Amino acid sequence: MTAAPLLQVEGLTTLFRTGRGEVAAVEDVSFALAAGEVLGIVGESGSGKSVTALSVMGLLPEPPARIGAGRIRFEGRDLLAMPARERRALRGAAMGMVFQEPMTSLNPVFTVGDQIVETIRTHDRLPLSAARDRAVATLARVGIPSPARRMQDYPHQLSGGMRQRVMIAIALACAPRLLLADEPTTALDVTIQAQLLDLMRDLQTERGMGIVLITHNMGVIAEFADRVLVMYAGRVAEEAPVEALFDAPRHPYTVGLIGATPTLEGTGGALVTIPGTLPRLGDGLPGCGFAPRCLRATAACRAAPPPMVEVAPGHRVACLHWDRPTPGEARAPRVPA
Amino acid sequence: MTALVLRQGLLGPTARRLLRHPSFVLGAVLFGTVVVLALAAPWVTEVGPNRMAVRLRFQPPGEMFLLGSDNLGRSMWSRVVWGARLSLLIGAWVVALNAVFGILLGLLAGYFPRLDGPLMRLADALMAFPAVLLAIGIAAALGPSVTTVIIALAVVYIPRTARILRASVLVVRELDFVQAARAAGATDGRILRRHILPNCMAPLIVQLSFVFAYAILSEAVLSFLGLGAAPTEPSWGILIAEGRSYIREAWWLTFMPGAAIAVAVLGLNLLGDGLRDVLDPRLTVERT
């Protein structure tokens, strides 16, 4: 890491109050993101990916949620120490977010144009006409044909792909320096997915934004991310540059994830599965969350959470046995080309 | 003309569905007639509501007096039509207060979990009394006047409206676009105004149409009990109260204002049913 990173998360722990007491949905998560970099966060449902992103944005309802520990710095400023008002002003202006469900992420009773203009005018005191011009330009930039006319459309008149473009336009309208994309393409079909990822990459190079891309799709990660954070049961399992992750995954969970991804060649016969499911939050496993499903697990794994080990520059893994692949474990295929 | 407007689609799809809904149309016609007559009172009555003609007391409905005359020879037609003004005015005020405070309290309770408990317990406490009994209590405490009636009925019905709105807010505030608006930096006020309230309007409109009907009925009850307007200003409830002593000799003194209430309330209820069916088929409105 060279200069001050765009976003730095240190030891983030996010707790939720539940019927069984306070439970950590995210525990001791640290990562950094430089401007112009794409960090992929990958993991299965319930691994804490979205909670991490929402914690950064400050969108979790408190209560029941609570940031229990850690620090989130954005351009050097501590977000958690900031007054709510200042933090709100950053949202939508300096940091934007795109959500998974384009079908329901737009307000059905207002036109698309209204909603973009509203966001622009929340942050920049512009006359209406100027805000409208910028909205049209943004819609054009995200690839919406005849944007001036689409401004008058209500969300239900647009397809899912178009709506997601509108969501991206809203997120980008105030030229944020950080974009959090929570499964932005999961609800869309594959061709549209590719188009939107291309669009996001273009916008990213054009503006030098930092992007945090959350997904459970290893193909999208391979395609799009510079660095990858693999999360499991609320903790970071492995962090690595994307090539290193696919070439030499160290954490058994990463190995399993990559093994479970179908490739275009389709040579490998049956896909590998990871037996078992995520532990329930708050089950209070003292050790590694993955140990119950892990072929390498030993008594030491179940005793205490494994520390982060730096196995190569920029490649960290939370596994005691990272250098000891077990026979019979899935062999990782190469990066899907 | 209406057909032309419809064909050209100048009305939204909701308005078109409403106009095809039989109970909405019937309700609108009934209630609309009452409203038009009330507004046009000076032009549709020949004599004022308090103009006495003592020699023409207790005339049955007929040529001389369309709806008969009362114990002082006043025209019942005139009194019922002018009485509609006061009854509708009270109803409209109660609806307006309900809209303002019901929306305010419903939004606050639904959106801010901290306020939800206290506000809803307060609503529970008010709703634990039978509606009319509570209104009688408030009206008796404040002394009889039109303002008293309006305040009493507003206090009685606001918790019900607030509760219905709160229920919608609880649903809408969890929707993705609210989260998205928050991510775009919208303030709580803007989220409530632009994103939550407009998406909660359907049940609210339906509820307010029923509140109007209840207000007209309850006003009659309060006035009948002597807690409403002064007898010089005829409202439907006062007319019924006045006619009560002569109910054996002159049935029309009580029947005519009673019929007016029935028409207005039936109209509003049909209208509300139509609105409910069209705006939200799944909604079941709490009836009091």
XYZ file of C-alpha atoms in Angstrom:
625
model
C 0.000 0.000 0.000
C 1.498 3.312 -1.051
C -0.210 6.597 -0.072
C -3.257 6.841 2.198
C -5.804 4.397 0.815
C -9.234 5.557 -0.346
C -10.961 3.244 2.060
C -9.422 1.516 5.011
C -11.308 -0.863 7.233
C -9.575 -2.081 10.371
C -10.859 -4.769 12.668
C -14.495 -4.107 11.813
C -16.919 -6.018 14.006
C -20.627 -5.551 13.402
C -23.020 -6.971 15.947
C -26.714 -7.692 15.691
C -29.020 -7.951 18.638
C -31.042 -11.153 18.298
C -33.204 -13.311 20.491
C -30.052 -15.179 21.491
C -28.093 -12.126 22.496
C -25.703 -10.066 20.446
C -24.245 -11.911 17.526
C -21.368 -10.857 15.311
C -22.322 -10.861 11.629
C -18.923 -9.452 10.763
C -15.914 -10.017 12.966
C -12.485 -8.435 12.831
C -12.569 -7.658 9.111
C -9.744 -5.543 7.740
C -8.991 -4.462 4.213
C -7.889 -1.445 2.247
C -8.844 -0.116 -1.126
C -6.823 2.296 -3.220
C -8.328 4.760 -5.648
C -8.775 3.143 -9.042
C -8.746 -0.341 -7.601
C -11.453 -2.989 -7.665
C -11.741 -5.119 -4.567
C -13.947 -8.152 -4.917
C -15.588 -9.518 -1.799
C -16.738 -13.066 -2.276
C -18.455 -15.558 -0.051
C -21.701 -17.424 0.249
C -24.965 -15.994 1.536
C -24.633 -15.048 5.165
C -20.865 -14.722 5.101
C -21.030 -11.036 6.009
C -20.312 -9.474 2.612
C -23.333 -7.224 2.533
C -23.123 -6.330 6.207
C -19.551 -5.205 5.594
C -20.661 -2.945 2.750
C -23.627 -1.592 4.695
C -21.366 -0.902 7.667
C -19.102 1.145 5.418
C -22.075 3.069 4.059
C -23.605 3.451 7.509
C -26.904 2.020 6.334
C -27.485 -0.597 8.986
C -30.450 0.117 11.230
C -29.218 0.776 14.761
C -30.628 -0.994 16.702
C -30.558 -3.960 16.083
C -27.163 -3.489 14.443
C -24.159 -1.968 16.175
C -20.548 -1.491 15.184
C -18.841 -3.251 18.052
C -15.235 -2.483 17.200
C -12.965 -1.307 14.469
C -12.398 1.737 12.381
C -13.521 2.728 8.913
C -11.507 5.467 7.271
C -12.527 7.111 4.046
C -9.840 9.337 2.544
C -8.240 9.407 5.936
C -11.383 10.521 7.794
C -12.832 8.267 10.432
C -16.392 7.548 9.332
C -17.462 6.082 12.642
C -16.369 9.165 14.584
C -18.112 11.507 12.171
C -21.436 13.194 13.028
C -24.409 11.508 11.317
C -25.081 14.633 9.281
C -21.616 14.722 7.719
C -21.759 11.050 7.041
C -25.076 11.433 5.271
C -23.617 14.166 3.092
C -20.903 11.743 1.970
C -23.444 9.112 0.962
C -24.461 9.526 -2.644
C -21.828 12.230 -3.164
C -18.429 10.778 -2.296
C -19.547 7.162 -1.966
C -22.294 5.547 -3.989
C -23.923 2.181 -3.711
C -25.645 -0.105 -6.198
C -27.924 -2.826 -4.912
C -28.842 -6.289 -6.011
C -32.494 -5.845 -6.890
C -33.024 -3.372 -9.712
C -36.705 -4.298 -9.864
C -37.451 -2.857 -6.444
C -34.690 -0.334 -5.888
C -36.519 2.512 -7.614
C -39.488 4.319 -6.120
C -42.510 3.258 -8.201
C -44.388 6.541 -7.874
C -41.795 8.891 -9.366
C -40.207 9.061 -12.782
C -36.645 7.959 -13.315
C -35.657 11.552 -14.038
C -37.154 12.795 -10.764
C -35.137 10.270 -8.832
C -31.800 11.121 -10.415
C -32.445 14.855 -10.178
C -33.415 14.424 -6.537
C -30.086 12.803 -5.723
C -28.116 15.411 -7.642
C -29.900 18.255 -5.910
C -29.473 16.660 -2.505
C -25.739 17.113 -2.795
C -25.121 19.946 -5.236
C -27.146 23.120 -5.018
C -27.847 23.285 -8.726
C -30.723 24.946 -10.538
C -33.296 22.426 -11.693
C -32.396 22.742 -15.362
C -28.697 22.134 -14.708
C -29.498 19.111 -12.561
C -31.733 17.810 -15.308
C -29.006 18.244 -17.906
C -26.580 16.360 -15.735
C -29.139 13.587 -15.181
C -29.635 13.205 -18.936
C -25.892 13.154 -19.486
C -25.452 10.515 -16.772
C -28.205 8.363 -18.244
C -26.532 8.649 -21.628
C -23.198 7.681 -20.071
C -24.596 4.479 -18.580
C -25.846 3.478 -22.005
C -29.520 4.310 -21.904
C -30.809 5.136 -25.395
C -32.777 8.392 -25.853
C -32.083 9.414 -22.252
C -34.129 12.617 -22.418
C -37.224 10.583 -23.145
C -36.434 7.883 -20.572
C -36.322 10.628 -17.925
C -40.116 10.756 -18.143
C -40.511 6.999 -17.685
C -41.685 5.358 -14.504
C -39.584 2.447 -13.237
C -42.190 -0.140 -14.240
C -41.770 0.905 -17.864
C -38.119 -0.196 -17.887
C -36.529 -3.639 -18.041
C -34.375 -5.002 -15.225
C -31.145 -4.236 -17.062
C -32.299 -0.682 -17.785
C -33.285 -0.169 -14.186
C -29.893 -1.331 -13.009
C -28.332 1.159 -15.404
C -30.534 3.809 -13.839
C -29.382 2.712 -10.372
C -25.780 3.004 -11.529
C -26.586 6.433 -12.962
C -28.026 7.511 -9.605
C -24.961 6.188 -7.808
C -22.634 7.962 -10.239
C -24.554 11.208 -10.723
C -22.463 13.032 -8.145
C -19.163 11.472 -9.275
C -18.384 9.418 -6.159
C -14.822 8.367 -5.465
C -15.932 5.067 -3.976
C -18.590 2.766 -5.384
C -19.965 -0.164 -3.430
C -21.725 -2.649 -5.653
C -23.645 -5.327 -3.755
C -24.325 -8.170 -6.175
C -25.099 -5.648 -8.918
C -25.576 -8.236 -11.640
C -26.928 -11.223 -9.767
C -30.570 -10.542 -10.626
C -29.858 -10.025 -14.319
C -29.358 -12.450 -17.147
C -25.872 -13.305 -18.302
C -25.557 -11.065 -21.363
C -26.788 -8.056 -19.434
C -24.405 -8.970 -16.614
C -21.451 -8.789 -18.960
C -22.608 -5.464 -20.404
C -23.009 -3.928 -16.984
C -19.651 -5.171 -15.755
C -18.028 -3.701 -18.869
C -19.833 -0.450 -18.215
C -18.664 -0.366 -14.614
C -15.102 -1.072 -15.621
C -15.175 1.705 -18.237
C -16.567 4.155 -15.730
C -13.980 3.080 -13.228
C -11.006 3.674 -15.533
C -12.568 6.906 -16.739
C -13.039 8.329 -13.269
C -10.444 6.481 -11.227
C -13.055 5.353 -8.715
C -12.366 2.703 -6.162
C -14.924 -0.092 -6.378
C -15.900 -2.697 -3.836
C -17.707 -5.427 -5.724
C -19.639 -7.936 -3.691
C -20.598 -11.143 -5.378
C -20.806 -14.862 -4.911
C -19.856 -15.429 -8.507
C -16.205 -16.438 -8.919
C -16.436 -15.786 -12.657
C -17.333 -12.158 -12.048
C -14.455 -11.878 -9.593
C -11.963 -13.314 -12.043
C -13.217 -10.975 -14.712
C -13.405 -7.778 -12.800
C -11.493 -7.615 -9.531
C -7.892 -6.584 -8.904
C -7.826 -7.984 -5.424
C -10.141 -10.397 -3.670
C -11.357 -10.759 -0.126
C -12.844 -14.168 0.595
C -15.222 -14.082 3.530
C -16.554 -16.956 5.543
C -18.898 -16.788 8.539
C -18.257 -13.100 9.074
C -14.461 -13.292 8.927
C -11.870 -12.810 6.246
C -10.638 -16.215 5.153
C -8.205 -15.067 2.533
C -7.101 -11.915 0.813
C -5.017 -11.958 -2.356
C -4.438 -10.366 -5.726
C -6.821 -11.984 -8.160
C -4.203 -14.010 -10.084
C -2.670 -15.355 -6.911
C -6.055 -16.328 -5.595
C -6.963 -18.413 -8.612
C -3.438 -19.774 -9.195
C -2.571 -20.633 -5.643
C -5.542 -20.473 -3.325
C -4.383 -21.137 0.206
C -7.521 -21.334 2.294
C -9.411 -24.618 1.968
C -12.651 -22.634 1.620
C -11.261 -20.695 -1.342
C -10.101 -23.942 -2.862
C -13.619 -25.292 -2.472
C -15.232 -22.183 -3.933
C -13.031 -22.247 -6.990
C -13.566 -25.968 -7.384
C -17.312 -25.434 -7.258
C -17.257 -22.986 -10.169
C -18.192 -24.382 -13.556
C -15.744 -23.485 -16.315
C -16.370 -22.997 -20.008
C -14.239 -25.986 -20.969
C -16.359 -28.186 -18.748
C -13.709 -30.928 -18.738
C -13.510 -31.726 -15.085
C -16.536 -33.973 -14.717
C -18.613 -33.434 -11.592
C -18.232 -30.110 -9.828
C -16.781 -30.189 -6.384
C -19.098 -29.319 -3.544
C -18.272 -28.181 -0.048
C -20.067 -30.436 2.409
C -22.199 -28.868 5.121
C -23.467 -25.326 5.563
C -22.420 -22.125 7.260
C -22.475 -22.281 11.047
C -25.314 -20.357 12.610
C -24.270 -16.957 13.853
C -23.801 -16.974 17.563
C -23.253 -20.692 17.837
C -20.126 -19.616 19.575
C -17.628 -21.870 17.875
C -14.367 -20.947 19.530
C -12.164 -21.859 16.590
C -12.104 -21.438 12.843
C -15.627 -21.073 11.460
C -14.811 -23.364 8.570
C -13.381 -26.181 10.686
C -16.602 -28.281 10.782
C -16.567 -28.485 6.982
C -12.839 -28.620 6.474
C -10.856 -31.680 5.422
C -7.666 -30.239 6.911
C -9.106 -29.356 10.285
C -7.242 -30.441 13.387
C -7.846 -29.971 17.081
C -5.901 -26.696 16.977
C -8.330 -25.331 14.369
C -11.274 -25.854 16.695
C -9.547 -24.301 19.679
C -9.007 -20.704 18.545
C -9.603 -18.627 15.420
C -6.546 -18.913 13.200
C -4.436 -15.770 12.868
C -3.886 -14.030 9.563
C -0.642 -15.138 7.967
C 0.980 -13.281 5.117
C 2.050 -16.049 2.768
C 3.231 -13.812 -0.073
C 3.236 -10.050 -0.565
C -0.402 -8.941 -0.426
C -1.605 -12.499 0.075
C -2.996 -13.157 3.543
C -4.788 -16.223 4.748
C -6.462 -17.190 7.988
C -5.597 -20.850 8.085
C -3.196 -22.826 10.237
C -2.631 -25.331 7.474
C -2.385 -23.065 4.455
C 0.746 -24.805 3.229
C -0.597 -28.302 3.652
C -3.173 -29.224 1.008
C -4.951 -32.421 1.913
C -4.998 -35.293 -0.554
C -8.386 -35.696 -2.157
C -9.190 -32.011 -1.856
C -10.445 -30.201 -4.941
C -7.741 -29.073 -7.264
C -8.235 -25.530 -8.355
C -8.815 -24.993 -12.045
C -7.069 -22.078 -13.686
C -8.687 -18.684 -13.895
C -11.768 -19.071 -16.131
C -10.660 -17.291 -19.296
C -68.004 14.238 -22.728
C -66.969 11.901 -19.946
C -66.876 9.043 -22.408
C -64.653 11.074 -24.675
C -62.249 11.872 -21.865
C -62.158 8.200 -20.957
C -61.468 7.045 -24.456
C -58.654 9.483 -24.897
C -57.101 8.230 -21.691
C -56.877 11.646 -20.108
C -57.713 10.020 -16.818
C -55.252 7.638 -15.272
C -55.966 3.920 -15.205
C -56.988 4.151 -11.551
C -59.633 6.754 -12.285
C -60.957 4.646 -15.138
C -61.223 1.575 -12.959
C -63.013 3.612 -10.315
C -65.558 4.848 -12.832
C -66.277 1.259 -13.812
C -66.722 0.170 -10.211
C -70.490 0.090 -9.501
C -70.365 0.720 -5.774
C -67.912 3.589 -6.179
C -70.113 5.198 -8.805
C -73.292 4.789 -6.756
C -71.544 6.069 -3.624
C -70.089 9.035 -5.484
C -73.510 9.912 -6.900
C -75.227 9.707 -3.494
C -72.582 11.590 -1.593
C -72.019 14.001 -4.481
C -75.727 14.910 -4.491
C -75.597 15.680 -0.783
C -72.505 17.846 -1.228
C -73.939 19.716 -4.223
C -77.230 20.410 -2.415
C -75.366 21.627 0.649
C -73.202 23.952 -1.397
C -76.176 25.206 -3.379
C -78.368 25.665 -0.274
C -79.294 29.339 -0.928
C -80.456 28.499 -4.438
C -82.329 25.262 -3.819
C -84.362 26.518 -0.852
C -87.060 29.169 -1.032
C -87.117 30.103 2.639
C -84.342 30.201 5.187
C -83.960 27.335 7.668
C -85.066 29.508 10.597
C -87.945 31.300 8.880
C -91.033 30.546 11.010
C -94.638 30.399 9.826
C -96.515 29.519 12.989
C -99.836 29.018 11.267
C -98.251 26.393 9.050
C -96.941 24.144 11.847
C -96.678 20.384 11.370
C -97.528 20.414 7.685
C -96.911 16.912 6.319
C -94.630 16.549 3.299
C -96.517 17.720 0.236
C -97.130 20.653 -2.008
C -96.670 23.376 0.553
C -93.471 21.970 2.081
C -91.534 19.359 0.155
C -90.455 17.598 3.338
C -93.104 19.052 5.652
C -92.739 21.712 8.307
C -91.790 21.533 11.966
C -93.346 22.649 15.238
C -92.573 26.302 14.442
C -93.627 26.084 10.810
C -90.076 26.015 9.452
C -89.442 24.213 6.177
C -87.846 20.825 6.806
C -86.384 20.836 3.290
C -84.595 24.052 4.032
C -83.464 22.836 7.433
C -82.169 19.514 6.125
C -80.302 21.177 3.244
C -78.782 23.880 5.447
C -78.103 21.244 8.103
C -76.076 19.317 5.532
C -73.679 22.254 5.448
C -72.876 22.000 9.117
C -72.736 18.220 9.168
C -70.468 18.088 6.123
C -68.318 20.911 7.464
C -67.773 19.025 10.695
C -67.038 15.850 8.741
C -64.555 17.657 6.519
C -62.746 19.174 9.493
C -62.512 15.830 11.220
C -61.120 14.293 8.022
C -58.622 17.135 7.612
C -57.387 16.850 11.214
C -57.237 13.093 10.790
C -55.171 13.434 7.644
C -52.701 15.864 9.211
C -52.226 14.219 12.592
C -52.841 10.667 11.427
C -50.104 11.055 8.815
C -47.740 12.772 11.218
C -48.143 10.260 14.030
C -48.338 7.263 11.710
C -45.115 8.246 9.937
C -43.282 8.923 13.188
C -44.415 5.698 14.820
C -43.734 3.587 11.758
C -40.365 5.091 10.889
C -38.703 5.745 14.237
C -38.750 2.576 16.371
C -38.042 4.687 19.447
C -41.334 6.554 19.067
C -43.335 3.529 18.049
C -43.890 2.121 21.513
C -45.034 5.288 23.294
C -47.217 6.517 20.421
C -48.920 3.203 19.874
C -49.548 2.635 23.589
C -51.191 6.041 23.649
C -53.273 5.024 20.664
C -54.185 1.762 22.413
C -55.331 3.703 25.454
C -57.555 5.964 23.366
C -58.897 3.054 21.352
C -59.789 1.119 24.480
C -62.804 3.409 24.948
C -65.833 2.902 22.745
C -65.598 5.645 20.118
C -68.833 7.425 20.913
C -68.351 7.209 24.671
C -64.939 8.847 24.391
C -66.337 11.554 22.131
C -69.139 12.202 24.632
C -66.601 12.482 27.416
C -64.412 14.948 25.540
C -67.365 16.982 24.294
C -68.856 17.118 27.785
C -65.549 18.256 29.235
C -65.060 21.021 26.674
C -68.635 22.282 26.649
C -71.053 22.078 23.730
C -70.020 23.793 20.495
C -69.195 22.928 16.923
C -65.462 23.182 17.640
C -65.878 20.781 20.535
C -67.511 18.232 18.295
C -64.717 18.521 15.756
C -62.001 18.154 18.383
C -63.727 15.255 20.113
C -64.246 13.313 16.901
C -60.726 14.044 15.685
C -59.256 12.719 18.945
C -61.374 9.600 18.629
C -60.460 8.759 15.046
C -56.839 9.974 14.759
C -55.378 6.940 16.582
C -57.175 4.638 14.172
C -55.852 6.496 11.147
C -52.340 6.713 12.589
C -52.351 2.971 13.245
C -53.336 2.142 9.694
C -50.675 4.427 8.284
C -48.070 3.052 10.671
C -48.781 -0.457 9.405
C -48.119 0.643 5.822
C -44.998 2.549 6.816
C -43.604 -0.549 8.525
C -43.912 -2.402 5.222
C -42.733 0.353 2.892
C -39.727 1.430 4.942
C -38.155 -2.001 4.429
C -38.429 -1.827 0.651
C -35.267 -1.628 -1.404
C -35.886 1.810 -2.807
C -35.911 3.293 0.668
C -32.518 1.754 1.344
C -31.354 3.004 -2.052
C -32.541 6.519 -1.251
C -30.647 6.388 2.013
C -27.545 5.227 0.159
C -27.947 8.241 -2.118
C -27.768 10.514 0.911
C -31.445 11.359 1.379
C -32.398 12.746 4.792
C -35.028 11.093 6.972
C -37.448 13.908 6.194
C -37.039 13.477 2.476
C -37.334 9.703 2.718
C -40.568 10.060 4.670
C -42.004 12.711 2.367
C -40.954 11.417 -1.011
C -40.415 7.722 -0.651
C -42.610 6.434 2.147
C -45.734 8.586 2.314
C -46.598 8.488 -1.415
C -46.397 4.702 -1.296
C -48.761 4.530 1.699
C -51.553 6.662 0.283
C -53.995 3.961 -0.822
C -55.043 2.647 2.613
C -54.993 6.181 3.981
C -57.435 7.509 1.400
C -59.769 4.596 2.042
C -59.593 5.115 5.785
C -60.327 8.825 5.467
C -63.448 8.152 3.420
C -64.725 5.965 6.250
C -63.721 8.523 8.860
C -65.892 11.052 7.041
C -68.863 8.712 7.346
C -68.222 7.976 11.032
C -67.816 11.678 11.733
C -71.219 12.491 10.240
C -72.835 9.717 12.267
C -71.071 10.596 15.490
C -71.821 14.286 15.053
C -75.494 13.373 14.915
C -75.126 11.365 18.100
C -73.347 14.159 19.957
C -75.790 16.797 18.773
C -78.714 14.562 19.620
C -77.348 14.335 23.145
C -77.063 18.107 23.337
C -73.264 18.188 23.158
C -73.020 19.605 19.675
C -73.902 22.778 17.865
C -76.281 25.368 19.261
C -79.892 24.707 18.221
C -79.933 27.907 16.137
C -77.520 26.301 13.704
C -79.258 23.248 12.390
C -77.139 20.170 11.912
C -78.711 16.821 11.180
C -78.209 15.632 14.725
C -79.934 18.719 16.121
C -82.870 18.303 13.751
C -83.365 14.754 14.980
C -83.108 15.874 18.587
C -85.684 18.596 18.021
C -88.088 16.303 16.241
C -87.910 13.639 18.900
C -90.704 15.133 21.075
C -93.141 15.095 18.185
C -92.199 11.735 16.735
C -95.755 10.335 17.182
C -97.534 13.267 15.582
C -95.022 14.341 12.952
C -92.710 11.523 11.917
C -91.120 13.631 9.186
C -89.304 15.811 11.705
C -87.013 12.949 12.622
C -87.284 10.840 9.501
C -86.079 13.459 6.998
C -82.763 14.364 8.667
C -82.308 10.691 9.505
C -82.726 9.798 5.857
C -80.238 12.493 4.904
C -77.676 10.995 7.283
C -78.363 7.547 5.902
C -77.877 8.702 2.310
C -74.650 10.562 3.075
C -73.150 7.740 5.138
C -74.247 5.054 2.703
C -72.748 7.097 -0.126
C -69.435 7.485 1.696
C -69.261 3.831 2.648
C -69.949 2.676 -0.902
C -67.385 5.144 -2.155
C -64.852 3.904 0.362
C -65.514 0.280 -0.575
C -64.946 1.162 -4.211
C -61.713 2.972 -3.410
C -60.535 0.036 -1.370
C -61.265 -2.463 -4.104
C -59.549 -0.397 -6.749
C -56.583 0.986 -4.837
C -55.665 -2.160 -2.993
C -57.618 -5.368 -3.409
C -55.779 -7.088 -0.570
C -56.457 -4.408 1.965
C -58.955 -5.007 4.698
C -59.809 -1.849 6.522
C -60.315 -1.982 10.221
C -63.919 -1.101 10.941
C -64.795 0.675 14.111
